[in-house]
XYZ file of C-alpha atoms in Angstrom:
662
model
C 96.617 8.918 -27.443
C 98.727 6.099 -28.861
C 102.052 6.879 -30.522
C 103.118 3.235 -30.895
C 104.799 2.611 -34.236
C 102.961 0.086 -36.431
C 104.880 -2.959 -37.594
C 106.693 -2.819 -40.914
C 104.511 -4.333 -43.630
C 105.385 -5.879 -46.968
C 106.621 -3.782 -49.858
C 103.936 -1.694 -51.530
C 103.551 1.633 -53.292
C 105.253 3.461 -50.404
C 108.375 1.310 -50.649
C 108.453 1.678 -54.432
C 108.019 5.441 -54.171
C 110.857 5.757 -51.661
C 113.233 3.762 -53.863
C 112.299 5.737 -56.958
C 112.630 9.103 -55.209
C 116.040 8.270 -53.759
C 117.332 7.368 -57.247
C 116.262 10.663 -58.777
C 118.825 13.482 -59.075
C 118.453 16.216 -56.487
C 116.381 19.136 -57.732
C 117.768 22.611 -58.321
C 116.697 25.195 -55.752
C 113.530 26.702 -57.170
C 112.581 30.288 -56.432
C 109.540 31.186 -54.364
C 108.358 33.395 -57.196
C 108.125 30.354 -59.473
C 105.308 29.012 -57.274
C 103.355 32.292 -57.130
C 100.971 33.139 -60.007
C 102.607 30.325 -61.969
C 99.794 29.325 -64.361
C 100.112 30.327 -68.005
C 96.330 29.957 -68.415
C 94.171 31.096 -65.488
C 90.715 30.423 -66.960
C 89.519 28.233 -69.801
C 86.139 27.461 -71.385
C 85.122 25.579 -74.550
C 82.164 27.059 -76.435
C 78.832 25.166 -76.511
C 79.386 24.057 -80.114
C 83.029 23.195 -79.476
C 84.277 25.527 -82.209
C 86.034 28.110 -80.003
C 88.132 27.960 -76.879
C 88.142 31.060 -74.661
C 91.124 31.448 -72.345
C 92.663 34.009 -70.014
C 96.369 34.774 -69.650
C 97.881 36.772 -66.761
C 100.384 39.594 -67.065
C 101.214 41.499 -63.910
C 98.016 42.945 -62.476
C 96.137 42.458 -65.745
C 94.425 39.534 -67.449
C 93.935 39.150 -71.198
C 90.997 37.352 -72.789
C 91.697 35.350 -75.932
C 89.663 33.113 -78.229
C 91.200 30.154 -80.044
C 89.347 29.236 -83.249
C 89.409 25.453 -83.459
C 89.063 25.090 -87.240
C 91.690 27.665 -88.242
C 93.949 27.299 -85.207
C 94.187 31.096 -84.902
C 94.112 33.009 -81.606
C 92.273 36.327 -81.295
C 92.944 38.795 -78.492
C 89.713 40.428 -77.301
C 90.628 42.746 -74.417
C 92.560 43.173 -71.163
C 91.094 43.670 -67.690
C 92.295 44.176 -64.123
C 89.253 42.603 -62.465
C 88.402 39.483 -64.508
C 88.128 36.288 -62.439
C 86.395 33.632 -64.527
C 84.731 33.277 -67.925
C 81.610 31.568 -69.302
C 79.958 31.230 -72.696
C 76.342 32.175 -73.246
C 74.297 29.151 -74.297
C 74.416 30.123 -77.978
C 78.106 31.079 -77.917
C 77.513 34.709 -78.939
C 78.661 36.236 -75.638
C 81.453 35.688 -73.172
C 80.319 36.391 -69.630
C 82.835 37.340 -66.962
C 82.688 37.185 -63.208
C 84.746 40.039 -61.778
C 85.654 41.576 -58.442
C 82.763 44.011 -58.908
C 80.026 41.900 -60.479
C 79.145 40.332 -63.829
C 80.075 41.686 -67.261
C 79.513 40.440 -70.815
C 81.031 40.995 -74.238
C 79.528 40.059 -77.594
C 82.233 38.304 -79.574
C 80.392 38.210 -82.894
C 81.392 41.859 -83.192
C 84.290 43.853 -81.803
C 83.142 45.106 -78.414
C 84.430 45.746 -74.942
C 82.690 44.126 -71.979
C 79.795 45.927 -70.369
C 78.700 45.477 -66.775
C 75.357 43.717 -66.434
C 75.052 44.331 -62.708
C 77.123 44.826 -59.587
C 77.402 42.130 -56.932
C 78.515 42.442 -53.326
C 79.773 39.052 -52.075
C 80.130 40.505 -48.569
C 76.333 40.526 -48.189
C 75.721 37.260 -50.016
C 75.152 38.360 -53.627
C 76.106 35.523 -55.959
C 76.439 34.781 -59.676
C 74.972 31.298 -60.222
C 76.046 30.906 -63.839
C 74.564 30.807 -67.320
C 70.926 29.889 -67.920
C 71.316 26.697 -70.002
C 67.776 26.993 -71.376
C 68.225 30.493 -72.799
C 70.649 31.814 -75.416
C 71.474 35.081 -73.608
C 70.651 34.930 -69.899
C 72.349 34.329 -66.564
C 71.159 33.711 -62.988
C 72.057 35.851 -59.957
C 70.875 36.131 -56.363
C 70.797 39.529 -54.662
C 70.438 40.304 -50.976
C 67.606 42.660 -50.009
C 68.820 44.567 -46.965
C 65.476 46.207 -46.172
C 63.511 42.941 -46.181
C 66.453 40.793 -45.043
C 65.902 38.165 -47.746
C 67.190 37.059 -51.157
C 65.873 37.406 -54.699
C 66.804 35.097 -57.571
C 66.792 36.770 -60.990
C 67.199 35.814 -64.615
C 69.253 38.599 -66.229
C 69.635 39.338 -69.949
C 72.653 40.810 -71.736
C 71.352 44.349 -71.187
C 71.142 43.890 -67.417
C 67.343 43.610 -67.338
C 66.177 41.439 -64.422
C 63.265 38.986 -64.165
C 62.324 37.842 -60.642
C 62.077 34.048 -60.338
C 62.128 33.451 -56.587
C 62.248 35.353 -53.321
C 62.773 33.933 -49.860
C 64.527 34.129 -46.524
C 67.191 31.669 -47.661
C 69.285 31.919 -50.784
C 68.315 29.376 -53.451
C 71.415 27.652 -54.816
C 70.109 24.556 -56.617
C 67.269 24.898 -59.130
C 66.021 24.331 -62.695
C 63.710 26.653 -64.628
C 61.491 26.257 -67.660
C 63.098 27.635 -70.846
C 62.776 31.408 -70.352
C 60.019 30.538 -67.913
C 59.301 30.084 -64.206
C 60.872 27.810 -61.634
C 60.422 24.088 -62.361
C 62.601 22.264 -59.789
C 64.246 23.513 -56.619
C 65.657 22.195 -53.378
C 63.761 23.445 -50.331
C 65.432 23.317 -46.931
C 63.646 23.012 -43.612
C 65.881 22.472 -40.628
C 68.231 19.611 -41.471
C 65.986 18.207 -44.197
C 66.272 18.907 -47.927
C 63.438 18.268 -50.361
C 63.763 18.144 -54.130
C 60.580 19.911 -55.181
C 58.646 20.154 -58.447
C 56.880 23.496 -58.860
C 53.908 23.801 -61.206
C 52.398 27.276 -61.016
C 51.779 27.908 -57.317
C 51.732 24.204 -56.420
C 54.815 22.473 -54.982
C 55.195 18.698 -55.171
C 57.770 16.993 -52.918
C 59.760 14.462 -54.958
C 62.731 13.327 -52.855
C 63.486 13.999 -49.202
C 67.073 13.903 -47.998
C 67.926 13.947 -44.317
C 71.084 15.681 -43.137
C 74.196 14.113 -44.630
C 72.454 12.767 -47.725
C 73.498 15.871 -49.706
C 70.947 15.870 -52.535
C 71.989 18.074 -55.470
C 70.067 18.553 -58.722
C 72.438 17.680 -61.564
C 70.298 18.000 -64.709
C 66.777 17.928 -66.081
C 66.187 16.330 -69.465
C 63.173 17.895 -71.120
C 63.469 15.354 -73.938
C 62.849 12.406 -71.599
C 61.176 14.257 -68.687
C 63.720 12.815 -66.278
C 65.444 14.561 -63.391
C 69.002 13.567 -62.511
C 70.459 14.285 -59.102
C 73.350 13.405 -56.811
C 72.365 11.555 -53.657
C 73.205 8.658 -51.379
C 69.947 6.679 -51.601
C 70.651 4.970 -48.236
C 74.206 4.332 -49.421
C 77.378 5.573 -47.743
C 78.807 7.021 -50.949
C 77.156 9.614 -53.165
C 76.251 8.721 -56.744
C 74.060 9.734 -59.682
C 70.335 8.908 -59.600
C 67.456 9.372 -62.043
C 63.852 10.292 -61.218
C 61.270 9.544 -63.915
C 58.691 12.331 -63.716
C 55.978 10.116 -65.270
C 56.242 7.141 -62.918
C 58.152 8.836 -60.055
C 60.443 5.786 -60.089
C 64.021 6.353 -58.903
C 66.917 4.383 -60.362
C 70.646 4.405 -59.752
C 72.733 5.491 -62.719
C 76.327 5.424 -61.463
C 78.318 4.837 -58.264
C 82.062 4.572 -57.741
C 82.932 1.047 -58.953
C 85.495 0.792 -56.137
C 82.927 1.963 -53.557
C 85.429 4.365 -51.971
C 84.595 7.853 -53.234
C 81.666 10.223 -53.730
C 80.755 11.382 -57.209
C 82.093 14.811 -58.179
C 80.367 15.783 -61.423
C 78.331 14.542 -64.375
C 78.015 15.717 -67.974
C 74.945 15.356 -70.151
C 74.341 15.220 -73.887
C 73.030 18.469 -75.369
C 71.304 16.353 -78.025
C 69.598 13.598 -75.990
C 69.667 15.006 -72.451
C 71.090 11.719 -71.179
C 74.269 11.377 -69.073
C 77.538 11.022 -70.969
C 80.289 10.993 -68.360
C 80.754 10.996 -64.606
C 83.874 12.090 -62.740
C 85.216 11.139 -59.325
C 87.990 12.649 -57.245
C 89.549 9.350 -56.216
C 93.104 8.984 -54.927
C 93.781 10.886 -58.123
C 90.964 11.341 -60.692
C 88.787 8.920 -62.609
C 86.185 9.412 -65.318
C 83.706 6.806 -66.526
C 81.512 6.655 -69.610
C 77.818 6.316 -68.777
C 76.776 6.290 -72.433
C 78.127 3.099 -74.035
C 78.596 4.954 -77.332
C 81.516 6.928 -75.884
C 83.289 4.145 -73.960
C 85.865 3.758 -76.724
C 86.488 7.514 -76.756
C 87.132 7.615 -73.008
C 89.440 4.589 -73.215
C 91.328 6.084 -76.163
C 91.956 9.366 -74.318
C 93.061 7.621 -71.126
C 95.451 5.336 -72.999
C 96.831 8.161 -75.134
C 97.590 10.506 -72.236
C 98.408 7.898 -69.569
C 97.850 10.339 -66.706
C 96.643 9.923 -63.129
C 94.606 13.138 -63.270
C 92.457 13.880 -66.324
C 89.463 16.212 -66.348
C 86.926 15.659 -69.133
C 84.847 18.714 -70.152
C 82.493 17.802 -73.023
C 80.491 20.884 -74.022
C 79.101 19.262 -77.170
C 78.560 15.651 -78.185
C 81.419 15.854 -80.690
C 84.060 18.149 -79.123
C 85.598 17.706 -75.690
C 88.041 19.731 -73.634
C 90.530 17.561 -71.719
C 92.755 18.954 -68.965
C 95.755 16.859 -67.975
C 96.912 17.877 -64.482
C 99.102 15.138 -62.956
C 100.773 15.590 -59.545
C 104.213 16.097 -61.077
C 103.410 18.851 -63.560
C 103.145 22.510 -62.518
C 101.345 23.478 -65.735
C 98.195 21.603 -66.748
C 98.280 20.475 -70.367
C 95.228 21.430 -72.431
C 93.831 19.077 -75.067
C 90.900 19.089 -77.468
C 89.309 15.888 -78.716
C 87.215 15.487 -81.862
C 85.010 12.399 -81.610
C 84.348 12.234 -85.337
C 88.023 12.029 -86.304
C 89.354 10.705 -82.952
C 91.916 13.491 -83.104
C 93.493 14.525 -79.786
C 95.733 17.585 -79.817
C 97.119 20.524 -77.792
C 95.586 23.651 -79.339
C 97.495 26.154 -77.195
C 100.885 24.431 -77.058
C 102.663 26.910 -79.341
C 100.922 29.917 -77.808
C 101.981 28.923 -74.274
C 105.551 28.208 -75.387
C 105.764 31.678 -76.945
C 104.017 33.479 -74.053
C 105.108 31.866 -70.753
C 104.026 33.674 -67.598
C 107.437 32.954 -66.037
C 110.788 33.403 -67.774
C 112.080 30.364 -65.874
C 109.056 28.120 -65.341
C 109.012 25.037 -63.162
C 109.835 21.982 -65.257
C 108.417 18.518 -64.666
C 111.918 17.220 -63.901
C 112.158 19.751 -61.042
C 109.256 18.211 -59.165
C 109.032 15.599 -56.449
C 107.187 12.295 -56.506
C 103.723 12.561 -54.925
C 101.570 9.528 -54.188
C 98.326 8.651 -52.441
C 98.260 5.964 -49.764
C 95.996 4.573 -47.047
C 97.050 3.853 -43.488
C 95.439 2.321 -40.399
C 94.518 4.701 -37.585
C 95.034 3.505 -34.022
C 91.386 2.376 -33.832
C 91.655 0.401 -37.082
C 89.884 2.928 -39.335
C 91.504 3.292 -42.778
C 92.601 6.883 -43.459
C 93.729 8.301 -46.800
C 96.595 10.720 -47.324
C 99.305 11.956 -49.688
C 103.069 11.789 -49.464
C 105.498 14.015 -51.365
C 109.118 12.829 -51.330
C 112.175 15.051 -51.931
C 114.400 13.997 -54.818
C 117.795 12.394 -54.351
C 117.927 12.201 -50.543
C 117.912 9.277 -48.109
C 114.273 9.235 -47.064
C 114.840 7.524 -43.707
C 117.021 10.447 -42.604
C 115.035 13.238 -44.219
C 113.026 15.772 -42.179
C 109.238 15.596 -42.438
C 106.637 18.363 -42.520
C 103.080 17.367 -41.639
C 100.641 19.512 -43.637
C 96.993 19.064 -42.504
C 94.398 20.703 -44.734
C 91.916 23.446 -43.866
C 88.189 23.115 -43.516
C 88.029 20.686 -41.802
C 85.194 19.694 -44.181
C 87.436 19.696 -47.204
C 90.042 17.350 -48.629
C 93.452 17.084 -50.261
C 93.317 16.141 -53.955
C 95.623 14.065 -56.113
C 96.806 16.636 -58.655
C 99.642 19.144 -58.517
C 100.049 20.802 -55.100
C 102.259 23.897 -54.917
C 103.087 24.097 -51.204
C 104.091 20.417 -50.853
C 106.263 20.741 -53.964
C 107.934 23.889 -52.608
C 108.675 22.129 -49.317
C 109.925 18.981 -51.063
C 112.216 21.181 -53.147
C 113.717 22.409 -49.876
C 114.410 18.806 -48.831
C 111.375 17.868 -46.749
C 109.059 14.889 -46.865
C 105.501 16.268 -46.861
C 102.619 14.284 -45.358
C 99.054 15.459 -46.075
C 96.438 13.445 -44.168
C 92.786 13.348 -45.160
C 91.754 12.851 -41.545
C 88.205 11.941 -40.606
C 85.812 14.857 -41.325
C 87.372 15.136 -44.802
C 84.855 15.179 -47.637
C 84.574 13.027 -50.741
C 85.085 9.656 -49.046
C 81.495 8.961 -48.038
C 79.187 9.921 -45.192
C 80.788 7.622 -42.600
C 84.207 9.151 -43.242
C 82.839 12.599 -42.404
C 80.613 11.689 -39.481
C 83.027 9.269 -37.784
C 84.988 12.333 -36.689
C 82.222 12.469 -34.045
C 82.792 16.198 -33.418
C 86.043 15.188 -31.699
C 88.420 18.015 -32.643
C 91.460 19.229 -30.744
C 92.713 16.566 -28.347
C 90.553 13.896 -29.966
C 89.882 11.542 -32.835
C 90.630 13.884 -35.735
C 94.003 14.881 -34.306
C 94.706 11.204 -33.613
C 94.302 10.479 -37.329
C 97.032 13.024 -38.094
C 99.426 11.726 -35.450
C 98.691 8.081 -36.300
C 99.695 8.832 -39.894
C 103.016 10.300 -38.777
C 103.654 7.263 -36.586
C 102.774 4.925 -39.442
C 105.222 6.604 -41.815
C 108.009 6.649 -39.245
C 107.364 2.957 -38.653
C 107.786 2.383 -42.374
C 111.218 4.009 -42.287
C 110.006 7.245 -43.830
C 111.387 10.337 -42.097
C 113.559 11.077 -39.077
C 111.537 11.249 -35.847
C 113.960 13.897 -34.524
C 113.252 16.178 -37.497
C 109.503 16.732 -37.534
C 107.546 19.945 -38.095
C 103.866 20.694 -38.615
C 102.352 23.470 -40.715
C 98.788 24.238 -41.719
C 96.390 27.022 -42.646
C 92.928 27.667 -41.170
C 91.849 24.341 -39.638
C 95.347 23.150 -40.520
C 96.621 25.965 -38.290
C 94.310 24.759 -35.525
C 95.776 21.261 -35.984
C 99.281 22.739 -35.729
C 98.438 24.409 -32.419
C 96.850 21.174 -31.200
C 99.935 19.152 -32.119
C 102.260 21.462 -30.168
C 99.946 21.316 -27.140
C 99.080 17.619 -27.077
C 102.310 16.143 -28.525
C 104.688 18.738 -27.047
C 107.862 16.703 -27.657
C 107.043 15.289 -31.088
C 107.551 18.320 -33.346
C 110.532 20.650 -33.399
C 108.444 23.602 -34.578
C 104.958 24.545 -35.734
C 103.710 27.120 -38.259
C 100.032 28.109 -38.148
C 98.311 30.284 -40.750
C 94.942 31.966 -40.021
C 94.543 29.612 -37.052
C 91.472 29.532 -34.777
C 92.799 28.616 -31.293
C 89.275 27.478 -30.374
C 86.768 26.007 -32.838
C 83.819 26.912 -30.637
C 84.941 30.562 -30.563
C 85.533 30.454 -34.319
C 82.034 29.112 -35.008
C 80.477 31.813 -32.812
C 82.532 34.509 -34.547
C 81.647 33.286 -38.025
C 77.948 32.925 -37.282
C 77.867 36.394 -35.712
C 79.506 37.966 -38.757
C 77.109 36.236 -41.127
C 73.998 37.039 -39.118
C 74.632 40.720 -39.757
C 73.586 40.156 -43.366
C 71.690 36.855 -43.086
C 74.027 35.207 -45.565
C 73.435 31.914 -43.826
C 76.558 30.201 -45.171
C 77.350 28.578 -41.844
C 74.214 27.316 -40.113
C 74.192 26.668 -36.394
C 72.121 23.494 -36.745
C 74.621 21.993 -39.172
C 77.533 22.989 -36.946
C 75.754 21.272 -34.066
C 75.879 18.044 -36.092
C 79.471 18.422 -37.248
C 81.376 20.183 -34.471
C 79.604 22.036 -31.662
C 76.189 23.336 -30.641
C 77.029 26.905 -29.707
C 73.662 27.298 -27.950
C 74.453 24.487 -25.486
C 77.034 25.592 -22.946
C 78.027 22.037 -22.031
C 78.858 21.256 -25.669
C 80.817 24.488 -26.051
C 82.757 23.653 -22.891
C 83.401 20.093 -24.109
C 85.101 21.305 -27.268
C 86.884 24.146 -25.503
C 88.386 21.823 -22.893
C 90.211 19.903 -25.634
C 91.180 22.984 -27.649
C 94.641 24.529 -28.101
C 93.236 27.728 -26.587
C 92.490 26.075 -23.248
C 95.783 24.147 -23.291
C 98.134 26.914 -24.431
C 100.423 26.361 -21.443
C 101.386 22.898 -22.752
C 103.156 24.350 -25.807
C 106.929 24.001 -25.386
C 108.303 24.106 -28.923
C 108.530 27.284 -31.080
C 105.362 28.415 -32.839
C 105.066 30.891 -35.715
C 101.721 32.419 -36.708
C 100.612 34.192 -39.908
C 97.268 36.022 -39.921
C 95.277 38.646 -41.801
C 93.802 41.362 -39.596
C 90.678 41.636 -41.788
C 89.925 37.924 -41.514
C 86.131 37.435 -41.318
C 86.414 33.739 -40.449
C 88.911 33.813 -37.595
C 88.939 36.638 -35.052
C 92.374 38.256 -35.060
C 91.819 39.258 -31.417
C 91.532 35.589 -30.423
C 94.740 34.801 -32.311
C 96.644 37.658 -30.659
C 95.368 36.748 -27.216
C 96.501 33.151 -27.690
C 99.937 34.232 -28.953
C 100.460 36.579 -26.007
C 99.587 33.840 -23.512
C 101.968 31.370 -25.168
C 104.735 33.984 -25.152
C 104.082 34.888 -21.502
C 104.454 31.206 -20.666
C 108.054 31.327 -21.888
C 107.669 29.699 -25.319
C 109.335 31.116 -28.417
C 106.700 32.610 -30.688
C 106.701 34.727 -33.824
C 103.714 36.398 -35.446
C 103.315 38.059 -38.838
C 100.097 39.960 -39.513
C 98.856 42.093 -42.390
C 96.323 44.879 -41.764
C 94.847 44.622 -45.268
C 94.676 40.850 -45.764
C 91.852 38.465 -44.904
C 91.718 34.713 -44.309
C 93.853 33.920 -47.367
C 96.587 36.333 -48.404
C 96.007 37.759 -51.900
C 98.756 40.274 -52.638
C 101.913 38.853 -54.161
C 104.317 40.349 -51.607
C 102.191 39.063 -48.734
C 102.147 35.550 -50.197
C 105.892 35.579 -50.796
C 106.450 36.723 -47.207
C 104.307 33.813 -46.008
C 106.383 31.374 -48.084
C 109.644 32.915 -46.889
C 108.632 32.636 -43.238
C 107.765 28.964 -43.741
C 110.996 27.998 -45.459
C 113.261 30.086 -43.193
C 111.690 28.740 -39.987
C 111.924 25.167 -41.258
C 115.522 25.669 -42.395
C 116.463 26.915 -38.929
C 114.835 24.028 -37.068
C 115.097 21.129 -39.560
C 118.154 22.217 -41.591
C 116.560 22.232 -45.031
C 117.357 24.553 -47.927
C 115.868 28.003 -48.414
C 116.030 31.014 -50.701
C 117.318 34.267 -49.233
C 115.005 37.270 -48.884
C 116.268 38.827 -52.096
C 114.258 41.988 -52.689
C 114.213 45.107 -50.528
C 110.438 45.198 -50.941
C 110.080 41.809 -49.251
C 112.514 42.735 -46.490
C 110.614 45.959 -45.821
C 107.332 44.034 -45.668
C 108.749 41.503 -43.197
C 110.181 44.231 -40.971
C 106.868 46.078 -40.940
C 104.586 43.090 -40.367
C 106.456 40.899 -37.858
C 104.518 42.071 -34.802
C 105.846 39.458 -32.365
C 109.234 37.798 -32.213
C 111.403 37.444 -35.294
C 112.017 35.064 -38.156
C 115.160 33.089 -37.210
């Protein structure tokens, strides 16, 4: 594994970012609490006609549902709930539908009414709310697990909770289109590693498009007006784009691909009037939206020029009214805009409401935040890898400590908008490096598959370390002040770094970390097989990471795992884990920690008996943040906020089961 520092290259965005960051005044010490439950608006949805904007505001353990009336500018409070998660409009705008911790509820807003439960859902067994039926004014789609038959049923459900069976099968159906208030019309059938977009007419199925593993076909929209099916696919291309299938001729044509040929498509929006595509969005280094319909090109350009932001999300629910969310990397609160195409008016409908009802008495201001940029770097084998860099304000970057923050997944990615943890760490004085190592999604098929199942002491870890070496070679960070922290797969990467680069990092912090990916896959598959949820399939894992039915492959991955190489860890390691984690076996984590401790290495471990893979309760999350900043302050000499409350101190005392926070 090469740690040679690349040669300094000519000035670019990294050099400019360093100079700009060093000139900025140092930020005030922000409180941990300012980063927890910080959003003034937690859910937002524009009505189908664009005349009302539903939004949810948090207050303690409760959430309040409001409706903003676009024409009058007035806000109406509907009700408050403890269990509301997200909101949706019925297709005619008469109902607001809510996903909750217990199931799906609905409230009719044309008359004063409280929400009524339509049906209960149990996510633990695979029940799922698919969303609103776009072809019906008052229906939704849900899938329910049948324990007796060990299969799934897909239902159309009305606003009284009455169910209509549309499909039943061994596997849950996630991607489909139905006739208006009628039977199934299109669905994706899966057999082994092959997906088939299928047209169903009565009892006859017609195969339309076959996608081998990695092609990732997804039905995006069916236009009844033109009898054309739109879907996301690769079409023998490395990147994913939008395609159109003409149901008359069966001809397939490409509609839109990333003009830069670097990123997969993320979403597409279609006209409610014509059924044709309006806009497509890509998660690029930041975010980019393109007009597909030439009639709206000027509208898209006007919005982009007016807001001048790196990260804009376009949400057109009608042809005339659009919701725009401005969420740049240096703004803790997204700014909410409405756009009227007829008048070309762009405004913030909730600006006064948010100013009068902030969730925090001392919110994070834009001037508090650090500069965050995307960049690409060469890995040691020449492959170009993407990542993000967050730079602390007002410090000499060459002498600043660096925290490497690999993401979870690993089939996930870091995005270009606001990121709370990197901003918290930058506020404490640390450079934060977030690599989108190979296996990360959104950059094309080759980017994912070139990981070659090489986790642990292998190619994926090399991408992380090569990025650190590249930055150090550019004069960014002090090589004597390095730490690594990650959650889930990021925790695995932290353990791997301490084992395979034992002298590089001063300390590591691992949250919900699987010491062995092969053990983690077995554990996850076993848990899911109890209810046949089928979220993690063994055949797909065999392509991406390990074939758990082939002992030689299991041994291959285990040999290069942190679990097998625990004795190589020399620098302090701190672990945070939930004892009810259904993804990572807490027994494996404890066993690993005990072996590292017995080998003479400093180790600390905080566990919570009630938490799962991701901590949910506020005190648990604050304890996690405190452990991170206190450990880093001890080893890298950054800033930190004291414990503060007795409640937090009591929690830490109770839940530190190994070692102590320095």
